[in-house]
Amino acid sequence: MFNQLRKSAQRATWLNMKKLSDHRRWVDGLGDTGAWLDSPAADAGVSQGPAVPDLAWLSGRFFVLFEGKCAMSDNGCGTEPVWLVIGPGLDQNRVSEELADAFRARFGQACQVVRTQDLFLGISAGRLCLFDGEGRELAAPRVAYARLSTPALSTDREITLLRHLEAMGTVLVNPISSVLSCVNKFWHLQNLAAAGIPVPDTRTHLDAPLEWLVAGGMAEPCVVKSVRGDRGRQVFLATDAAMLQGVLGSLRSEVPYLLQDYIASSHGRSLRVVVVDGRVVEVQARQATDGRMVSNLAQGGEFTVCPGQYPRGEDLAIRAAQVLGLCVAGVDLLFLPDGGEFLVCEVNANVSWGANLTAVTPAIVTACSDRLKTEAVTQTPLV
């Protein structure tokens, strides 16, 4: 019962400092320990020797104190109803910190912000278990929203954690299959095309080297991109096959590449639509500032907020998120020549947004809250 009062040491980050500050305020709010640790025997006026608190009564007092703060699992471990799970490299990210503040503001002590590196998994007597860094057992949350870096996402690590949580009854805001479909850029193009969602013509390779794919014929010019890139990295325009052949030796070979039709009408521009629970919450028209093909903000692009200006694009983004089963999705669209139609370039499960886009964080928090109210927590078979 005392595990809720103590906090193990963690790496010095702004996120952990905020967590510690919140925890100290909560402990201060418990009040004078002398008042809630008084013995019932002392209250009854028994004078035989020093007062010794009755442990059963004391446990009851702790349950009252923690009710609404932390429910108790069958094995006595505290269970936090909502977790914000932060993957490697994202614990000092501005978006992660904004989400952490919003989760604490909405859920209070019913929320826990956890890093994947601080969680350990186990199986004990046929029962799935979670542990912290000090070996203390944790109960799975009822709902979890995970921010995981797509290029670094590992089935042996982060996906294993999501499977573990789901099997313990946690409702994942973005389900595992949906997250996986966005890890590989060709995977979600497969799903979208099969559902009739318009995407650019694309080719990729498997065991064969990229040279063989190029030798088999390619559109000129064409867009070359890694299946595991992000933020506009490992994406470039190849003007012709000769140019691409000349740079093949400089490309990383750990993962395959896509050769994709070049959409000239969308050169240096794209439409980013953020969808949460089937509703558009932010729309940005992005524009490159240096003449390059990519318009990602991480590559120096600029944006204009434009909700309602491209209704067909917004509808297409909602459909794409639904096909992939994503609650939270960042859908990137390419402009077609007529100006009113679009192709889906790619869909992101790990969405980022600027500080001036204020609608995304509340929408994600509301999605978690809605699942707390409506989702039944059941044991889910591993898939």
Short mmCIF file of C-alpha atoms in Angstrom, two decimals, residues 6 25 41 46 48-49 60 76 80 86 100-101 120 135 139 143 148 170 172 184 192 195 205 231 238 262 275 313 349:
data_model
loop_
_atom_site.label_atom_id
_atom_site.label_comp_id
_atom_site.label_asym_id
_atom_site.label_seq_id
_atom_site.Cartn_x
_atom_site.Cartn_y
_atom_site.Cartn_z
CA ARG A 6 7.36 6.46 -2.82
CA ARG A 25 1.55 18.01 -4.52
CA ALA A 41 -8.08 1.83 20.12
CA VAL A 46 -8.15 2.44 25.73
CA GLN A 48 -3.44 0.03 28.34
CA GLY A 49 0.05 0.74 26.89
CA GLY A 60 -9.28 0.40 5.02
CA GLY A 76 -3.02 -5.73 -4.42
CA GLU A 80 -3.84 3.46 -13.12
CA ILE A 86 6.23 7.33 -24.29
CA ALA A 100 1.40 14.64 -20.40
CA ASP A 101 0.19 17.96 -18.98
CA PHE A 120 9.34 -4.84 -17.64
CA GLY A 135 10.59 -5.11 -9.42
CA ALA A 139 -1.57 -3.56 -12.85
CA VAL A 143 -6.81 2.61 -21.50
CA LEU A 148 6.12 5.54 -30.51
CA THR A 170 -5.93 -2.66 -21.84
CA LEU A 172 -5.24 0.70 -26.93
CA ASN A 184 5.99 0.17 -43.31
CA LEU A 192 -5.67 1.63 -48.72
CA ALA A 195 -10.18 -0.56 -49.94
CA HIS A 205 11.37 -4.81 -53.89
CA ARG A 231 9.79 13.67 -41.23
CA ALA A 238 14.98 10.94 -59.11
CA TYR A 262 5.82 11.82 -59.21
CA VAL A 275 -8.11 12.81 -37.65
CA GLY A 313 -9.48 16.07 -48.84
CA ALA A 349 0.11 6.73 -36.43
#
